[in-house]
Short mmCIF file of C-alpha atoms in Angstrom, two decimals:
data_model
loop_
_atom_site.label_atom_id
_atom_site.label_comp_id
_atom_site.label_asym_id
_atom_site.label_seq_id
_atom_site.Cartn_x
_atom_site.Cartn_y
_atom_site.Cartn_z
CA MET B 1 9.71 -9.78 14.43
CA PRO B 2 7.20 -12.83 13.81
CA LYS B 3 4.81 -12.53 10.87
CA GLY B 4 1.92 -10.88 10.69
CA GLN B 5 3.08 -8.73 14.13
CA THR B 6 2.78 -5.35 13.46
CA PRO B 7 6.33 -3.50 14.75
CA VAL B 8 4.08 -1.42 17.37
CA THR B 9 0.97 -2.42 18.99
CA PRO B 10 -1.49 0.63 19.99
CA GLN B 11 -2.35 1.31 23.35
CA ASP B 12 -5.89 2.33 22.51
CA GLY B 13 -7.84 0.07 23.98
CA ARG B 14 -9.18 -1.52 21.09
CA THR B 15 -9.08 -5.32 20.18
CA THR B 16 -6.97 -6.31 17.17
CA ASN B 17 -10.05 -6.64 14.97
CA GLN B 18 -11.63 -3.37 16.00
CA ARG B 19 -8.27 -2.21 14.76
CA ARG B 20 -8.64 -4.33 11.78
CA HIS B 21 -12.07 -3.14 10.49
CA GLN B 22 -11.40 0.46 10.20
CA PRO B 23 -12.12 2.86 7.66
CA VAL B 24 -9.27 3.79 5.70
CA VAL B 25 -8.36 6.83 3.02
CA VAL B 26 -6.35 5.29 0.32
CA LEU B 27 -4.59 8.31 -1.52
CA ASN B 28 -2.95 6.92 -5.28
CA HIS B 29 -0.83 10.06 -6.20
CA GLY B 30 2.55 10.21 -8.07
CA GLN B 31 3.81 10.92 -12.02
CA GLY B 32 3.47 7.38 -12.63
CA LYS B 33 0.61 4.72 -14.04
CA GLY B 34 -1.70 2.90 -12.15
CA LYS B 35 -3.12 5.39 -9.78
CA SER B 36 -6.34 4.97 -11.18
CA THR B 37 -6.29 1.30 -12.10
CA ALA B 38 -5.30 0.70 -9.04
CA ALA B 39 -8.15 2.04 -7.41
CA PHE B 40 -10.30 0.24 -9.75
CA GLY B 41 -9.00 -2.79 -8.61
CA LEU B 42 -9.83 -2.04 -4.96
CA ALA B 43 -13.51 -1.79 -6.29
CA LEU B 44 -13.11 -5.26 -7.64
CA ARG B 45 -12.22 -6.25 -4.26
CA GLY B 46 -15.32 -4.37 -2.37
CA TRP B 47 -17.90 -5.36 -5.09
CA SER B 48 -16.77 -9.30 -3.92
CA GLN B 49 -17.01 -8.61 -0.65
CA GLY B 50 -20.58 -6.93 -1.28
CA TRP B 51 -19.99 -3.64 -0.24
CA SER B 52 -21.81 -0.74 -2.22
CA ILE B 53 -19.36 1.09 -4.44
CA GLY B 54 -19.67 4.73 -5.58
CA VAL B 55 -17.39 6.06 -8.62
CA PHE B 56 -16.86 9.73 -8.64
CA GLN B 57 -14.97 11.12 -12.08
CA PHE B 58 -13.91 14.58 -11.45
CA VAL B 59 -12.19 15.25 -14.83
CA LYS B 60 -13.73 15.64 -18.04
CA SER B 61 -11.51 13.88 -20.20
CA ALA B 62 -11.46 12.51 -24.01
CA LYS B 63 -10.08 9.23 -22.06
CA TRP B 64 -12.67 8.30 -19.94
CA ARG B 65 -12.42 5.26 -18.18
CA ILE B 66 -14.71 3.27 -20.44
CA GLY B 67 -13.37 0.12 -20.11
CA GLU B 68 -13.21 0.10 -16.10
CA GLN B 69 -16.89 1.42 -16.01
CA GLN B 70 -18.09 -1.18 -18.51
CA ALA B 71 -16.41 -4.21 -16.33
CA LEU B 72 -18.17 -2.54 -13.28
CA GLU B 73 -21.02 -1.96 -14.31
CA ALA B 74 -21.65 -5.31 -15.62
CA LEU B 75 -20.84 -6.48 -11.74
CA GLY B 76 -22.97 -4.17 -10.34
CA GLU B 77 -26.01 -5.49 -12.94
CA LEU B 78 -24.65 -9.13 -12.14
CA HIS B 79 -25.57 -7.83 -8.49
CA ALA B 80 -28.80 -6.59 -9.26
CA ALA B 81 -29.76 -9.94 -11.53
CA THR B 82 -28.05 -12.90 -8.77
CA GLY B 83 -27.44 -10.60 -5.48
CA GLN B 84 -23.93 -11.68 -5.87
CA GLY B 85 -21.16 -9.21 -4.67
CA GLY B 86 -22.15 -5.78 -4.44
CA PRO B 87 -24.10 -2.77 -6.30
CA VAL B 88 -21.88 -0.39 -8.55
CA GLU B 89 -22.66 3.08 -8.94
CA TRP B 90 -20.74 5.46 -11.48
CA HIS B 91 -21.19 8.95 -11.86
CA LYS B 92 -18.93 11.04 -14.13
CA MET B 93 -18.95 14.92 -14.73
CA GLY B 94 -18.37 15.07 -18.05
CA SER B 95 -21.85 15.66 -19.16
CA GLY B 96 -23.53 16.46 -16.07
CA TRP B 97 -23.75 14.48 -12.76
CA SER B 98 -26.31 11.78 -12.74
CA TRP B 99 -27.87 13.14 -10.29
CA SER B 100 -27.71 16.67 -11.32
CA ARG B 101 -30.95 18.51 -13.01
CA THR B 102 -28.93 20.47 -15.44
CA ARG B 103 -27.12 18.45 -17.14
CA GLY B 104 -24.54 19.59 -19.59
CA SER B 105 -26.31 22.80 -19.97
CA GLU B 106 -23.37 25.02 -19.21
CA GLU B 107 -19.34 24.53 -19.37
CA ASP B 108 -18.56 25.62 -15.42
CA HIS B 109 -16.08 23.25 -14.68
CA ALA B 110 -15.90 24.70 -11.34
CA ALA B 111 -19.16 24.52 -10.32
CA ASP B 112 -19.56 21.15 -11.46
CA ALA B 113 -16.84 19.90 -9.57
CA LEU B 114 -18.01 21.24 -6.54
CA GLU B 115 -21.40 20.06 -7.02
CA GLY B 116 -19.82 16.56 -7.18
CA TRP B 117 -18.16 17.19 -4.13
CA ARG B 118 -21.32 18.37 -1.97
CA GLU B 119 -22.88 15.10 -3.26
CA VAL B 120 -19.99 12.96 -1.97
CA GLN B 121 -20.51 14.93 1.23
CA ARG B 122 -23.86 14.38 1.19
CA ARG B 123 -23.30 10.59 0.81
CA LEU B 124 -20.53 10.19 3.39
CA ALA B 125 -23.46 11.71 6.14
CA ALA B 126 -26.06 9.26 5.04
CA GLU B 127 -23.24 6.40 4.59
CA THR B 128 -24.48 5.76 0.86
CA HIS B 129 -21.69 3.81 -0.07
CA ARG B 130 -18.89 1.28 1.77
CA LEU B 131 -16.28 2.08 -0.81
CA TYR B 132 -15.92 5.49 -2.75
CA VAL B 133 -13.64 6.32 -6.00
CA LEU B 134 -12.96 9.49 -6.36
CA ASP B 135 -10.85 9.71 -9.47
CA GLU B 136 -8.80 12.25 -10.27
CA PHE B 137 -9.81 14.33 -7.07
CA THR B 138 -6.63 16.11 -6.61
CA TYR B 139 -7.16 18.31 -9.80
CA PRO B 140 -10.04 20.02 -8.77
CA ILE B 141 -8.42 20.90 -5.62
CA THR B 142 -5.20 22.03 -7.66
CA TRP B 143 -7.27 24.66 -9.28
CA GLY B 144 -9.07 26.23 -6.65
CA TRP B 145 -12.32 24.65 -7.63
CA VAL B 146 -12.73 22.24 -4.10
CA ASP B 147 -11.40 23.37 -0.71
CA GLY B 148 -8.25 20.65 0.51
CA GLU B 149 -8.93 21.34 4.17
CA GLU B 150 -12.84 20.72 3.97
CA VAL B 151 -12.39 17.69 2.15
CA ALA B 152 -9.81 16.38 4.84
CA ALA B 153 -11.99 17.93 7.60
CA THR B 154 -15.03 15.94 6.22
CA LEU B 155 -13.06 12.75 5.62
CA ALA B 156 -11.67 12.45 8.99
CA ALA B 157 -14.97 13.14 10.79
CA ARG B 158 -16.97 10.92 8.56
CA PRO B 159 -19.71 8.00 10.30
CA GLY B 160 -19.25 4.25 10.15
CA THR B 161 -17.07 2.13 8.07
CA GLN B 162 -16.93 3.95 4.64
CA HIS B 163 -13.81 3.66 2.73
CA VAL B 164 -12.25 6.04 0.55
CA VAL B 165 -10.09 6.54 -2.49
CA ILE B 166 -8.52 9.28 -3.83
CA THR B 167 -6.51 9.28 -7.05
CA GLY B 168 -4.15 12.30 -8.89
CA ARG B 169 -1.13 13.57 -8.93
CA ASP B 170 0.32 16.79 -6.56
CA PRO B 171 -1.83 16.12 -3.54
CA HIS B 172 -2.97 18.49 -1.18
CA PRO B 173 -0.87 18.25 1.95
CA ALA B 174 -4.38 17.60 4.32
CA LEU B 175 -5.14 14.90 1.80
CA LEU B 176 -1.75 13.43 2.66
CA GLU B 177 -2.34 14.07 6.22
CA VAL B 178 -5.85 12.63 6.09
CA ALA B 179 -4.81 9.77 3.77
CA ASP B 180 -4.34 6.08 5.84
CA ILE B 181 -2.98 4.50 2.92
CA SER B 182 -0.79 6.49 0.64
CA THR B 183 1.29 5.14 -2.22
CA GLU B 184 3.22 7.25 -5.38
CA MET B 185 3.21 5.40 -8.35
CA THR B 186 6.82 6.89 -9.88
CA LYS B 187 6.99 6.43 -13.82
CA VAL B 188 10.31 4.46 -14.62
CA LYS B 189 9.55 3.80 -18.38
CA HIS B 190 6.62 4.91 -20.48
CA PRO B 191 6.40 4.49 -24.41
CA PHE B 192 5.21 7.44 -24.80
CA ASP B 193 8.83 8.72 -23.92
CA ARG B 194 9.73 6.88 -27.41
CA GLY B 195 7.11 7.99 -29.32
CA GLN B 196 4.15 5.38 -29.03
CA ARG B 197 0.76 6.90 -28.23
CA GLY B 198 -1.91 5.21 -25.46
CA GLN B 199 -3.93 2.53 -26.92
CA ARG B 200 -7.03 1.15 -25.99
CA GLY B 201 -7.30 -1.14 -23.44
CA ILE B 202 -3.85 -0.47 -21.94
CA GLU B 203 -4.25 3.43 -20.99
CA TRP B 204 -7.92 3.50 -20.93
CA MET Q 1 4.36 20.73 -27.65
CA PRO Q 2 0.57 20.31 -28.77
CA LYS Q 3 -1.58 18.63 -26.30
CA GLY Q 4 -1.17 14.77 -27.46
CA GLN Q 5 1.95 15.42 -29.73
CA THR Q 6 4.55 12.84 -28.08
CA PRO Q 7 8.21 14.30 -27.75
CA VAL Q 8 9.68 11.97 -30.16
CA THR Q 9 7.90 10.83 -33.40
CA PRO Q 10 10.13 7.59 -34.43
CA GLN Q 11 11.52 7.05 -37.86
CA ASP Q 12 10.88 3.68 -37.63
CA GLY Q 13 8.74 3.28 -41.29
CA ARG Q 14 5.52 2.75 -39.36
CA THR Q 15 1.89 4.69 -39.12
CA THR Q 16 0.90 6.15 -35.50
CA ASN Q 17 -1.95 3.17 -35.69
CA GLN Q 18 0.55 0.55 -36.15
CA ARG Q 19 2.63 2.02 -33.35
CA ARG Q 20 -0.55 2.29 -30.91
CA HIS Q 21 -1.12 -1.34 -31.23
CA GLN Q 22 1.89 -2.50 -29.67
CA PRO Q 23 1.85 -5.85 -27.46
CA VAL Q 24 3.04 -4.13 -24.08
CA VAL Q 25 4.91 -5.66 -20.94
CA VAL Q 26 3.98 -3.70 -17.87
CA LEU Q 27 5.94 -4.08 -14.72
CA ASN Q 28 4.49 -3.06 -11.49
CA HIS Q 29 6.88 -3.04 -8.49
CA GLY Q 30 8.60 -0.86 -5.64
CA GLN Q 31 7.66 -1.27 -1.99
CA GLY Q 32 4.35 0.42 -2.02
CA LYS Q 33 0.78 -1.09 -2.63
CA GLY Q 34 -0.96 -1.22 -5.75
CA LYS Q 35 1.16 -3.49 -7.79
CA SER Q 36 -1.24 -5.78 -8.20
CA THR Q 37 -4.48 -4.33 -7.80
CA ALA Q 38 -3.48 -2.05 -10.86
CA ALA Q 39 -2.57 -4.79 -12.63
CA PHE Q 40 -6.20 -6.29 -12.17
CA GLY Q 41 -7.73 -3.29 -13.02
CA LEU Q 42 -5.87 -3.84 -16.19
CA ALA Q 43 -7.67 -7.01 -16.53
CA LEU Q 44 -10.87 -4.97 -15.90
CA ARG Q 45 -9.67 -2.79 -18.98
CA GLY Q 46 -8.71 -5.77 -21.04
CA TRP Q 47 -12.28 -7.95 -20.33
CA SER Q 48 -14.38 -4.90 -21.63
CA GLN Q 49 -12.25 -5.09 -25.23
CA GLY Q 50 -12.91 -8.30 -25.14
CA TRP Q 51 -9.99 -9.74 -24.74
CA SER Q 52 -8.75 -13.26 -23.19
CA ILE Q 53 -7.28 -12.53 -19.85
CA GLY Q 54 -4.93 -15.44 -18.19
CA VAL Q 55 -4.13 -14.43 -14.44
CA PHE Q 56 -1.32 -16.90 -13.27
CA GLN Q 57 -0.32 -16.43 -9.15
CA PHE Q 58 3.03 -17.15 -8.65
CA VAL Q 59 3.16 -17.38 -4.54
CA LYS Q 60 1.47 -19.06 -2.36
CA SER Q 61 0.01 -17.10 0.11
CA ALA Q 62 -2.59 -17.28 2.82
CA LYS Q 63 -3.74 -13.85 1.46
CA TRP Q 64 -4.71 -15.19 -2.04
CA ARG Q 65 -6.77 -12.65 -4.02
CA ILE Q 66 -9.71 -13.65 -3.43
CA GLY Q 67 -11.95 -10.61 -4.17
CA GLU Q 68 -10.41 -10.02 -7.29
CA GLN Q 69 -10.48 -13.35 -8.26
CA GLN Q 70 -14.10 -13.91 -7.93
CA ALA Q 71 -15.48 -10.83 -9.72
CA LEU Q 72 -12.89 -10.89 -12.65
CA GLU Q 73 -14.54 -15.20 -12.71
CA ALA Q 74 -17.96 -13.90 -12.09
CA LEU Q 75 -16.68 -11.09 -15.50
CA GLY Q 76 -15.52 -14.44 -16.90
CA GLU Q 77 -19.13 -15.89 -16.67
CA LEU Q 78 -20.91 -13.13 -17.66
CA HIS Q 79 -18.18 -13.36 -21.35
CA ALA Q 80 -19.47 -17.05 -21.40
CA ALA Q 81 -23.40 -16.13 -20.53
CA THR Q 82 -23.95 -13.28 -22.96
CA GLY Q 83 -21.03 -12.68 -25.08
CA GLN Q 84 -20.12 -9.56 -23.48
CA GLY Q 85 -16.27 -8.74 -22.68
CA GLY Q 86 -14.24 -11.99 -22.51
CA PRO Q 87 -12.94 -14.72 -21.22
CA VAL Q 88 -10.78 -15.08 -17.83
CA GLU Q 89 -8.95 -17.60 -16.86
CA TRP Q 90 -7.52 -17.64 -13.47
CA HIS Q 91 -4.65 -20.13 -11.89
CA LYS Q 92 -2.56 -20.28 -9.07
CA MET Q 93 0.11 -22.32 -7.94
CA GLY Q 94 -1.18 -22.42 -4.34
CA SER Q 95 -2.52 -26.47 -4.62
CA GLY Q 96 -1.68 -26.91 -8.26
CA TRP Q 97 -1.85 -25.51 -10.96
CA SER Q 98 -5.04 -25.61 -12.77
CA TRP Q 99 -3.66 -27.66 -16.01
CA SER Q 100 -1.01 -30.11 -13.92
CA ARG Q 101 -1.47 -33.66 -13.06
CA THR Q 102 -0.35 -33.51 -10.13
CA ARG Q 103 -1.97 -31.07 -8.18
CA GLY Q 104 -0.90 -30.53 -4.54
CA SER Q 105 1.37 -33.90 -4.61
CA GLU Q 106 4.22 -32.27 -3.04
CA GLU Q 107 5.85 -29.03 -1.80
CA ASP Q 108 8.37 -28.55 -4.13
CA HIS Q 109 7.71 -24.84 -4.90
CA ALA Q 110 10.29 -24.14 -7.23
CA ALA Q 111 9.31 -26.56 -9.70
CA ASP Q 112 5.64 -25.54 -9.59
CA ALA Q 113 6.77 -22.27 -10.31
CA LEU Q 114 8.68 -23.48 -13.19
CA GLU Q 115 5.89 -25.57 -14.13
CA GLY Q 116 3.72 -22.40 -14.17
CA TRP Q 117 6.34 -20.38 -16.24
CA ARG Q 118 6.47 -23.11 -19.23
CA GLU Q 119 2.87 -23.26 -19.57
CA VAL Q 120 2.82 -19.79 -19.65
CA GLN Q 121 5.41 -19.85 -22.66
CA ARG Q 122 3.33 -22.71 -24.41
CA ARG Q 123 0.30 -19.98 -23.83
CA LEU Q 124 2.23 -17.36 -25.41
CA ALA Q 125 3.38 -19.27 -28.10
CA ALA Q 126 0.00 -20.29 -28.82
CA GLU Q 127 -1.37 -16.72 -28.83
CA THR Q 128 -3.59 -17.99 -26.42
CA HIS Q 129 -4.83 -15.29 -24.25
CA ARG Q 130 -4.03 -11.10 -25.39
CA LEU Q 131 -3.67 -10.08 -21.72
CA TYR Q 132 -1.03 -12.19 -19.20
CA VAL Q 133 -1.35 -11.08 -15.39
CA LEU Q 134 1.71 -12.86 -14.05
CA ASP Q 135 1.32 -11.88 -10.48
CA GLU Q 136 4.08 -11.82 -8.00
CA PHE Q 137 6.25 -12.98 -10.96
CA THR Q 138 9.35 -11.48 -10.05
CA TYR Q 139 10.02 -13.73 -6.63
CA PRO Q 140 10.47 -17.12 -8.03
CA ILE Q 141 12.90 -15.23 -10.58
CA THR Q 142 14.85 -13.41 -7.18
CA TRP Q 143 14.76 -16.42 -5.60
CA GLY Q 144 16.66 -18.65 -8.46
CA TRP Q 145 13.46 -20.84 -9.45
CA VAL Q 146 12.75 -19.47 -13.08
CA ASP Q 147 15.59 -17.42 -14.87
CA GLY Q 148 15.22 -14.02 -15.62
CA GLU Q 149 17.13 -14.04 -18.91
CA GLU Q 150 14.83 -16.66 -20.15
CA VAL Q 151 11.68 -14.97 -19.06
CA ALA Q 152 12.97 -11.19 -20.82
CA ALA Q 153 13.96 -13.54 -24.08
CA THR Q 154 10.52 -15.11 -24.09
CA LEU Q 155 8.80 -11.89 -23.71
CA ALA Q 156 10.49 -10.03 -26.38
CA ALA Q 157 10.14 -12.81 -28.77
CA ARG Q 158 5.88 -13.38 -27.94
CA PRO Q 159 4.14 -13.45 -31.51
CA GLY Q 160 1.14 -11.35 -32.06
CA THR Q 161 -0.64 -8.69 -29.96
CA GLN Q 162 -0.60 -9.91 -26.18
CA HIS Q 163 0.03 -7.83 -23.19
CA VAL Q 164 1.80 -9.17 -20.52
CA VAL Q 165 1.65 -7.56 -16.77
CA ILE Q 166 4.41 -8.62 -14.08
CA THR Q 167 3.76 -7.20 -10.56
CA GLY Q 168 6.35 -7.98 -7.63
CA ARG Q 169 9.13 -6.07 -5.75
CA ASP Q 170 13.03 -6.00 -6.87
CA PRO Q 171 12.18 -7.60 -10.44
CA HIS Q 172 15.46 -8.76 -12.39
CA PRO Q 173 17.50 -6.29 -14.48
CA ALA Q 174 16.33 -8.14 -17.43
CA LEU Q 175 12.62 -7.84 -16.79
CA LEU Q 176 13.05 -3.83 -16.35
CA GLU Q 177 15.18 -3.75 -19.48
CA VAL Q 178 12.13 -5.55 -21.26
CA ALA Q 179 9.61 -3.74 -20.18
CA ASP Q 180 7.62 -1.20 -21.99
CA ILE Q 181 5.53 0.66 -19.27
CA SER Q 182 7.48 0.26 -15.59
CA THR Q 183 6.13 1.47 -12.66
CA GLU Q 184 7.30 1.95 -9.31
CA MET Q 185 5.08 1.90 -6.33
CA THR Q 186 6.86 3.88 -3.21
CA LYS Q 187 4.89 3.50 0.40
CA VAL Q 188 4.55 6.78 1.42
CA LYS Q 189 1.92 5.87 4.68
CA HIS Q 190 0.65 2.91 5.62
CA PRO Q 191 -1.45 1.68 8.64
CA PHE Q 192 0.70 -1.23 9.63
CA ASP Q 193 3.63 0.75 10.66
CA ARG Q 194 1.03 2.36 13.31
CA GLY Q 195 -0.11 -0.84 14.39
CA GLN Q 196 -3.16 -1.40 12.19
CA ARG Q 197 -3.22 -4.95 10.56
CA GLY Q 198 -4.55 -5.62 7.01
CA GLN Q 199 -8.24 -6.30 6.40
CA ARG Q 200 -10.82 -7.91 4.03
CA GLY Q 201 -11.59 -5.82 0.93
CA ILE Q 202 -8.54 -3.30 0.83
CA GLU Q 203 -5.97 -5.49 1.43
CA TRP Q 204 -6.86 -8.72 -0.30
#
């Protein structure tokens, strides 16, 4: 097979260029490391394309991804100041979503997660961003807070050219189905196993 | 097991804090996507820690990681201008390494790769960077251009707290041995299989 040739040429009446610029759903799952890290690496690429990046962190955590947030928000500020790259928005569930009026008012994580997903739905409908990172979004689906079938249906029907990256373990089958690029990260070796804890800069 | 407890507490006479700040070798391998992307995501984290980041791309490619390079170099410039984050250096083998005097003079990839590794060795000895990304470094080892045993020995003996991330398929057994964190990325689904080619922003 010549280099750059795909194994199958689809008979869908579209040109290679049309097929090349398809919106994709990327799913990074598995028990290993690198699921979120790879998602934020993808955000780096998108930024330098001038894309609008929206990050949505769906799980409250003592280890927020402070490093990635600082770096991506710095890139967002650079865009605002110089026009380089694209804009970046970073929203997290912890103390209430940034757009919510009821910030930190209660501890109903299920309602918070659903509220986050509803906002993502609104943004997808409005084509607000070019790339969405839904970080650890598999968990609220696994816990029954957000409906996996509904998520898959929304993603499948989203308008325009909006890319969506979802991270987390044990994805709902409907997510695996709707994903265009799905990678399973498998832990081969990790220092946690031999008694070393996580460290700043490497783990978060 | 209480949350945050490691399965084994090493009897090595060191405190948890000493163990926490150990230098690590991270190896992202496997046939799936996200190997390099996760490495550059890690560089994001390191940057916001104020670490000096050194990226070394070991394989000439039509698809240089332009997006990541632009974004990380923008962060490096931000550091130079404002002191935010850390410095970033990006070196690639393509038209000769940036420190080399013989840029693009010949097409001896084997010699270029070895020259790159020698420079990394010098920098490790001098503790030049806090985080090294050796992108696609498994390949010149597989091709016999750089000695895998020597790489592992150099990494095992490196001074100070220098983190090294290596990406690429089919790592030499000595690399797997020396790695502290090893993740295998497995391709579950990719649009290439059904006839869609790569696209800017997602694939590079």
